[in-house]
């Protein structure tokens, strides 16, 4: 703007006289169009001169007019004829051929609209007939900068609620629908989709569902431009929130499945990021039966970035399953957690009606082969996962085993399984259930994978299982042992073939672990079979197989679903020849039919597996969440995956409720001992919230040991505990709480002495903690910490510590512990009044001022013990001490009613001290001793106003 005089050469002298060259972008005292008021050689009136420059051939003249339109409306908006002339100029400028003029005009539309709304009664008509058409027309402007400006202006007008519903439906939405049509230009289409997504959150539900939802669903399947689908995937949660649950489940969920199956990994990553928002707008049944299997697929996506986004969203997605009636907790309006007893009504039966893969209950007959009908509208990948999620129509006897096999089925189902709408679900690993079509997508691609392909051992293992099963059915006891040796030798061959890839690939390492577990199971079976035959005369069913299967299952549960693809079949090698459907029943009965001595010999008891079960959320989701602490995840997914797990753990614990804390206990302990301090820091900041969720008993048993470990951790971790120290301690029992009195002193010592904010936070927490302990405990432990903080090197720590001293005195005297209060006062006098450093004596003056202001000490006690020492500071050699003394006496002490009484015995001594300070040689001391208190000035002013 400083170059504006150069644009108007003929008015150079006049512009200099008006100081126009000093006008800048931050100058508010001068209008942009001030040159219109300058008398020129043409002797034209301002409005005519405005038209002259608005229609000038010089582009800079038109830019200045467009930039100063707001000032022009303020000057000429009162007269109707002038206003119409200005509006005609606006329309003329909107048709300017230069894009910079159109951009300047567009940037002035929002302030002009606000001005017209405040000053024009016909604002709706002016906006609808003049301004909105310009904004809408610029959405199709050939210049990119003009289009961007118009998009921003449109969103601003919508946010300010300046555009009426009629204009939105009849002027804005039609142009957006036209720009996003299939035959529209790709560049216009991508921009229109972005506006539609942002526009949806500002419109009513009916408008979005009627006008924008059909086009949005169409754009989600746009096959020409992946940028369009990317915008749709990114804003999918906002659209779901705008249209509500019914429309989301009917129209958007099928499109969401398509986006989650998109060939472009960026689309799948965007879907994983917005998964919680989509789940929030669906019913519990859809969330459990439809979205959960879909999310499991994203967690096991071939692309690392998709898996990373999915694991980051896993905790938030699990939190959408929260049900206060079952968890026993709910969040109040102020954001605090409150305890609610679990309801026994049928409101929470929705989770039991559609259990996930890990729910408990019924017999194994529920796993029988049953065709599940899939709607043709859903994609093939969606149909496969819907079938798997419907495989458990009732609770099972062994949910942990079922969850393991369900995870293996999810991993084995190929996305290119063909157009199958009726898929039989059978837990028997027959060739029909794992069949995959030989589509070209299954062929190895260097673009998708960075390592050499692994040998496919699934077919070999399946063949081994069948051969071993056939041999076992018609064999005697020695032949069974021989078959076990054959199976053992074959598994050993497979292990040998994987040795060359063992050090280079973590996936191979996981496969070797599972195969080793299967090999150990076969060895145990071959050794224990003859002994059981001789001693017990039992049937030919092996009793060590269940324990071995549990071992294999636990090894498999630590492996990602991708790794389960090639090794899940090894689970069946522990009991060859037996179908899975019957295998599950035997697993459940094996431990109960055996004697007590044999049950003790199981390497991993079945009760440990049952401890991970719950029925609040689908079990596979919990299994994936628990696996986030696996070190292998950090290598194959994200190095910060443990931090994301720790961040979302309170939400997952709130969802599961305290009755299912056993499912997360091991995970929490693993996170608390993580090598990364960022993980432990995250837990430290949320341990008080987790204590509220778990209650006092579980907190004392499981959280207190971890809390004690955090107290001895790095300062970066300790600060998380310290910031919420009061919130955690108040949840403990009194005897447990007293154990931390001595440990509070450790907070004074930090790794870095310059970390003064740590000590500042300690003082703030101690002020709150005082109410949790008795006066004697405060005197024995906390009083010494307060005195040490009052002598801190940093002034901010000292000031907050003075408030802590006042709170301690108030604690003593409010509890009728005058002896403790007097002892503390004497300690203050010794440490600070007679301190050799002037900072200590200044602190004593401030403490006395705070005590008087808070009235925490009885007046007689203050006058007898503190006042003489305070007045003696008037002869202090340091002016800074006398300044604070003057403030304490003049602004605080003399304002109290007790000292304002003429008959007060100490009033004369105080007034003499104030007079002595008023005549002090230091100007600051005399100033504050003379200055009247602000409160008295306000009172006098109010009295004068009433008298007048």
PDB file of C-alpha atoms in Angstrom, residues 762-898:
ATOM      1  CA  UNK A 762       4.655 -29.893  43.913  1.00  0.00           C
ATOM      2  CA  UNK A 763       3.660 -26.828  45.921  1.00  0.00           C
ATOM      3  CA  UNK A 764       0.341 -26.597  44.105  1.00  0.00           C
ATOM      4  CA  UNK A 765      -0.422 -30.258  44.772  1.00  0.00           C
ATOM      5  CA  UNK A 766       0.559 -29.987  48.442  1.00  0.00           C
ATOM      6  CA  UNK A 767      -2.040 -27.251  48.914  1.00  0.00           C
ATOM      7  CA  UNK A 768      -4.678 -29.749  47.806  1.00  0.00           C
ATOM      8  CA  UNK A 769      -3.171 -32.727  49.624  1.00  0.00           C
ATOM      9  CA  UNK A 770      -3.387 -31.021  53.027  1.00  0.00           C
ATOM     10  CA  UNK A 771      -7.024 -32.021  53.407  1.00  0.00           C
ATOM     11  CA  UNK A 772      -6.128 -35.718  53.069  1.00  0.00           C
ATOM     12  CA  UNK A 773      -3.918 -35.862  56.170  1.00  0.00           C
ATOM     13  CA  UNK A 774      -4.273 -35.063  59.832  1.00  0.00           C
ATOM     14  CA  UNK A 775      -2.679 -31.962  61.376  1.00  0.00           C
ATOM     15  CA  UNK A 776      -0.047 -34.088  63.094  1.00  0.00           C
ATOM     16  CA  UNK A 777       0.968 -35.690  59.778  1.00  0.00           C
ATOM     17  CA  UNK A 778       1.114 -32.279  58.151  1.00  0.00           C
ATOM     18  CA  UNK A 779       3.345 -31.037  60.951  1.00  0.00           C
ATOM     19  CA  UNK A 780       5.658 -34.040  60.822  1.00  0.00           C
ATOM     20  CA  UNK A 781       6.080 -34.338  57.044  1.00  0.00           C
ATOM     21  CA  UNK A 782       4.533 -31.634  54.882  1.00  0.00           C
ATOM     22  CA  UNK A 783       5.558 -28.613  56.957  1.00  0.00           C
ATOM     23  CA  UNK A 784       9.246 -29.233  56.314  1.00  0.00           C
ATOM     24  CA  UNK A 785       8.655 -29.531  52.576  1.00  0.00           C
ATOM     25  CA  UNK A 786       6.836 -26.201  52.597  1.00  0.00           C
ATOM     26  CA  UNK A 787       9.672 -24.476  54.451  1.00  0.00           C
ATOM     27  CA  UNK A 788      12.188 -25.841  51.972  1.00  0.00           C
ATOM     28  CA  UNK A 789      10.128 -24.644  48.998  1.00  0.00           C
ATOM     29  CA  UNK A 790       9.810 -21.174  50.555  1.00  0.00           C
ATOM     30  CA  UNK A 791      13.582 -20.862  50.339  1.00  0.00           C
ATOM     31  CA  UNK A 792      13.762 -21.946  46.696  1.00  0.00           C
ATOM     32  CA  UNK A 793      16.061 -20.102  44.314  1.00  0.00           C
ATOM     33  CA  UNK A 794      13.238 -19.361  41.855  1.00  0.00           C
ATOM     34  CA  UNK A 795      10.823 -16.626  42.855  1.00  0.00           C
ATOM     35  CA  UNK A 796       7.805 -18.294  41.238  1.00  0.00           C
ATOM     36  CA  UNK A 797       8.312 -21.338  43.434  1.00  0.00           C
ATOM     37  CA  UNK A 798       8.627 -19.147  46.516  1.00  0.00           C
ATOM     38  CA  UNK A 799       5.431 -17.203  45.792  1.00  0.00           C
ATOM     39  CA  UNK A 800       3.326 -20.347  45.428  1.00  0.00           C
ATOM     40  CA  UNK A 801       5.015 -21.789  48.525  1.00  0.00           C
ATOM     41  CA  UNK A 802       3.874 -18.819  50.589  1.00  0.00           C
ATOM     42  CA  UNK A 803       0.312 -19.813  49.739  1.00  0.00           C
ATOM     43  CA  UNK A 804       1.150 -23.314  50.916  1.00  0.00           C
ATOM     44  CA  UNK A 805       2.329 -21.892  54.261  1.00  0.00           C
ATOM     45  CA  UNK A 806      -0.941 -20.030  54.640  1.00  0.00           C
ATOM     46  CA  UNK A 807      -2.878 -23.212  53.875  1.00  0.00           C
ATOM     47  CA  UNK A 808      -0.911 -25.118  56.517  1.00  0.00           C
ATOM     48  CA  UNK A 809      -1.623 -22.483  59.163  1.00  0.00           C
ATOM     49  CA  UNK A 810      -5.273 -22.538  58.202  1.00  0.00           C
ATOM     50  CA  UNK A 811      -5.243 -26.334  58.555  1.00  0.00           C
ATOM     51  CA  UNK A 812      -3.805 -26.127  62.051  1.00  0.00           C
ATOM     52  CA  UNK A 813      -6.091 -23.444  63.449  1.00  0.00           C
ATOM     53  CA  UNK A 814      -9.246 -24.734  61.770  1.00  0.00           C
ATOM     54  CA  UNK A 815      -8.558 -28.102  63.446  1.00  0.00           C
ATOM     55  CA  UNK A 816      -8.053 -26.434  66.852  1.00  0.00           C
ATOM     56  CA  UNK A 817      -4.379 -27.360  66.857  1.00  0.00           C
ATOM     57  CA  UNK A 818      -3.052 -24.071  68.213  1.00  0.00           C
ATOM     58  CA  UNK A 819       0.111 -25.689  69.537  1.00  0.00           C
ATOM     59  CA  UNK A 820       1.065 -26.932  66.088  1.00  0.00           C
ATOM     60  CA  UNK A 821       0.249 -23.550  64.605  1.00  0.00           C
ATOM     61  CA  UNK A 822       2.388 -21.731  67.165  1.00  0.00           C
ATOM     62  CA  UNK A 823       5.249 -24.125  66.548  1.00  0.00           C
ATOM     63  CA  UNK A 824       5.010 -23.436  62.816  1.00  0.00           C
ATOM     64  CA  UNK A 825       4.958 -19.655  63.412  1.00  0.00           C
ATOM     65  CA  UNK A 826       8.083 -19.861  65.513  1.00  0.00           C
ATOM     66  CA  UNK A 827       9.763 -21.886  62.781  1.00  0.00           C
ATOM     67  CA  UNK A 828       8.860 -19.194  60.241  1.00  0.00           C
ATOM     68  CA  UNK A 829      10.313 -16.476  62.454  1.00  0.00           C
ATOM     69  CA  UNK A 830      13.554 -18.354  62.961  1.00  0.00           C
ATOM     70  CA  UNK A 831      14.030 -19.307  59.338  1.00  0.00           C
ATOM     71  CA  UNK A 832      12.890 -16.154  57.566  1.00  0.00           C
ATOM     72  CA  UNK A 833      12.709 -13.157  59.907  1.00  0.00           C
ATOM     73  CA  UNK A 834      16.228 -13.743  61.151  1.00  0.00           C
ATOM     74  CA  UNK A 835      17.530 -15.005  57.830  1.00  0.00           C
ATOM     75  CA  UNK A 836      20.918 -13.649  56.817  1.00  0.00           C
ATOM     76  CA  UNK A 837      19.722 -13.130  53.245  1.00  0.00           C
ATOM     77  CA  UNK A 838      17.362 -10.291  52.425  1.00  0.00           C
ATOM     78  CA  UNK A 839      15.274 -12.634  50.240  1.00  0.00           C
ATOM     79  CA  UNK A 840      14.312 -14.613  53.334  1.00  0.00           C
ATOM     80  CA  UNK A 841      13.309 -11.504  55.271  1.00  0.00           C
ATOM     81  CA  UNK A 842      11.296 -10.294  52.295  1.00  0.00           C
ATOM     82  CA  UNK A 843       9.581 -13.665  52.227  1.00  0.00           C
ATOM     83  CA  UNK A 844       8.619 -13.226  55.874  1.00  0.00           C
ATOM     84  CA  UNK A 845       6.919  -9.922  55.064  1.00  0.00           C
ATOM     85  CA  UNK A 846       4.990 -11.514  52.232  1.00  0.00           C
ATOM     86  CA  UNK A 847       3.948 -14.469  54.421  1.00  0.00           C
ATOM     87  CA  UNK A 848       2.617 -12.103  57.064  1.00  0.00           C
ATOM     88  CA  UNK A 849       0.717 -10.154  54.427  1.00  0.00           C
ATOM     89  CA  UNK A 850      -0.815 -13.380  53.084  1.00  0.00           C
ATOM     90  CA  UNK A 851      -1.743 -14.533  56.585  1.00  0.00           C
ATOM     91  CA  UNK A 852      -3.553 -11.270  57.289  1.00  0.00           C
ATOM     92  CA  UNK A 853      -5.283 -11.315  53.922  1.00  0.00           C
ATOM     93  CA  UNK A 854      -6.526 -14.896  54.316  1.00  0.00           C
ATOM     94  CA  UNK A 855      -7.337 -14.457  58.014  1.00  0.00           C
ATOM     95  CA  UNK A 856      -6.061 -17.969  58.679  1.00  0.00           C
ATOM     96  CA  UNK A 857      -4.615 -17.081  62.080  1.00  0.00           C
ATOM     97  CA  UNK A 858      -6.643 -15.589  64.950  1.00  0.00           C
ATOM     98  CA  UNK A 859      -5.996 -11.905  65.407  1.00  0.00           C
ATOM     99  CA  UNK A 860      -4.720 -12.241  68.940  1.00  0.00           C
ATOM    100  CA  UNK A 861      -2.237 -14.909  67.837  1.00  0.00           C
ATOM    101  CA  UNK A 862      -1.057 -12.746  64.955  1.00  0.00           C
ATOM    102  CA  UNK A 863      -0.651  -9.643  67.088  1.00  0.00           C
ATOM    103  CA  UNK A 864       1.204 -11.535  69.772  1.00  0.00           C
ATOM    104  CA  UNK A 865       3.588 -13.652  67.686  1.00  0.00           C
ATOM    105  CA  UNK A 866       3.911 -12.257  64.155  1.00  0.00           C
ATOM    106  CA  UNK A 867       3.264  -8.523  64.351  1.00  0.00           C
ATOM    107  CA  UNK A 868       6.314  -7.568  66.458  1.00  0.00           C
ATOM    108  CA  UNK A 869       8.658  -9.429  64.123  1.00  0.00           C
ATOM    109  CA  UNK A 870       6.946  -7.873  61.115  1.00  0.00           C
ATOM    110  CA  UNK A 871       7.259  -4.304  62.411  1.00  0.00           C
ATOM    111  CA  UNK A 872      10.925  -4.843  63.205  1.00  0.00           C
ATOM    112  CA  UNK A 873      11.587  -5.057  59.467  1.00  0.00           C
ATOM    113  CA  UNK A 874      11.149  -1.284  59.251  1.00  0.00           C
ATOM    114  CA  UNK A 875      14.814  -0.919  60.160  1.00  0.00           C
ATOM    115  CA  UNK A 876      15.999  -3.478  57.612  1.00  0.00           C
ATOM    116  CA  UNK A 877      18.944  -2.177  55.581  1.00  0.00           C
ATOM    117  CA  UNK A 878      17.620  -3.528  52.284  1.00  0.00           C
ATOM    118  CA  UNK A 879      15.005  -1.308  50.590  1.00  0.00           C
ATOM    119  CA  UNK A 880      13.327  -4.289  48.924  1.00  0.00           C
ATOM    120  CA  UNK A 881      12.383  -5.653  52.334  1.00  0.00           C
ATOM    121  CA  UNK A 882      10.996  -2.306  53.489  1.00  0.00           C
ATOM    122  CA  UNK A 883       9.008  -1.934  50.248  1.00  0.00           C
ATOM    123  CA  UNK A 884       7.164  -5.174  50.890  1.00  0.00           C
ATOM    124  CA  UNK A 885       6.674  -4.196  54.528  1.00  0.00           C
ATOM    125  CA  UNK A 886       5.086  -0.935  53.426  1.00  0.00           C
ATOM    126  CA  UNK A 887       2.751  -2.800  51.099  1.00  0.00           C
ATOM    127  CA  UNK A 888       1.801  -5.261  53.836  1.00  0.00           C
ATOM    128  CA  UNK A 889       1.014  -2.544  56.363  1.00  0.00           C
ATOM    129  CA  UNK A 890      -0.623   0.013  54.121  1.00  0.00           C
ATOM    130  CA  UNK A 891      -2.563  -2.161  51.710  1.00  0.00           C
ATOM    131  CA  UNK A 892      -3.480  -5.157  53.890  1.00  0.00           C
ATOM    132  CA  UNK A 893      -3.038  -4.748  57.630  1.00  0.00           C
ATOM    133  CA  UNK A 894      -4.637  -1.320  58.061  1.00  0.00           C
ATOM    134  CA  UNK A 895      -7.594  -2.390  55.914  1.00  0.00           C
ATOM    135  CA  UNK A 896      -8.749  -4.957  58.441  1.00  0.00           C
ATOM    136  CA  UNK A 897     -11.572  -3.854  60.717  1.00  0.00           C
ATOM    137  CA  UNK A 898      -9.685  -5.000  63.782  1.00  0.00           C
TER     138      UNK A 898
END
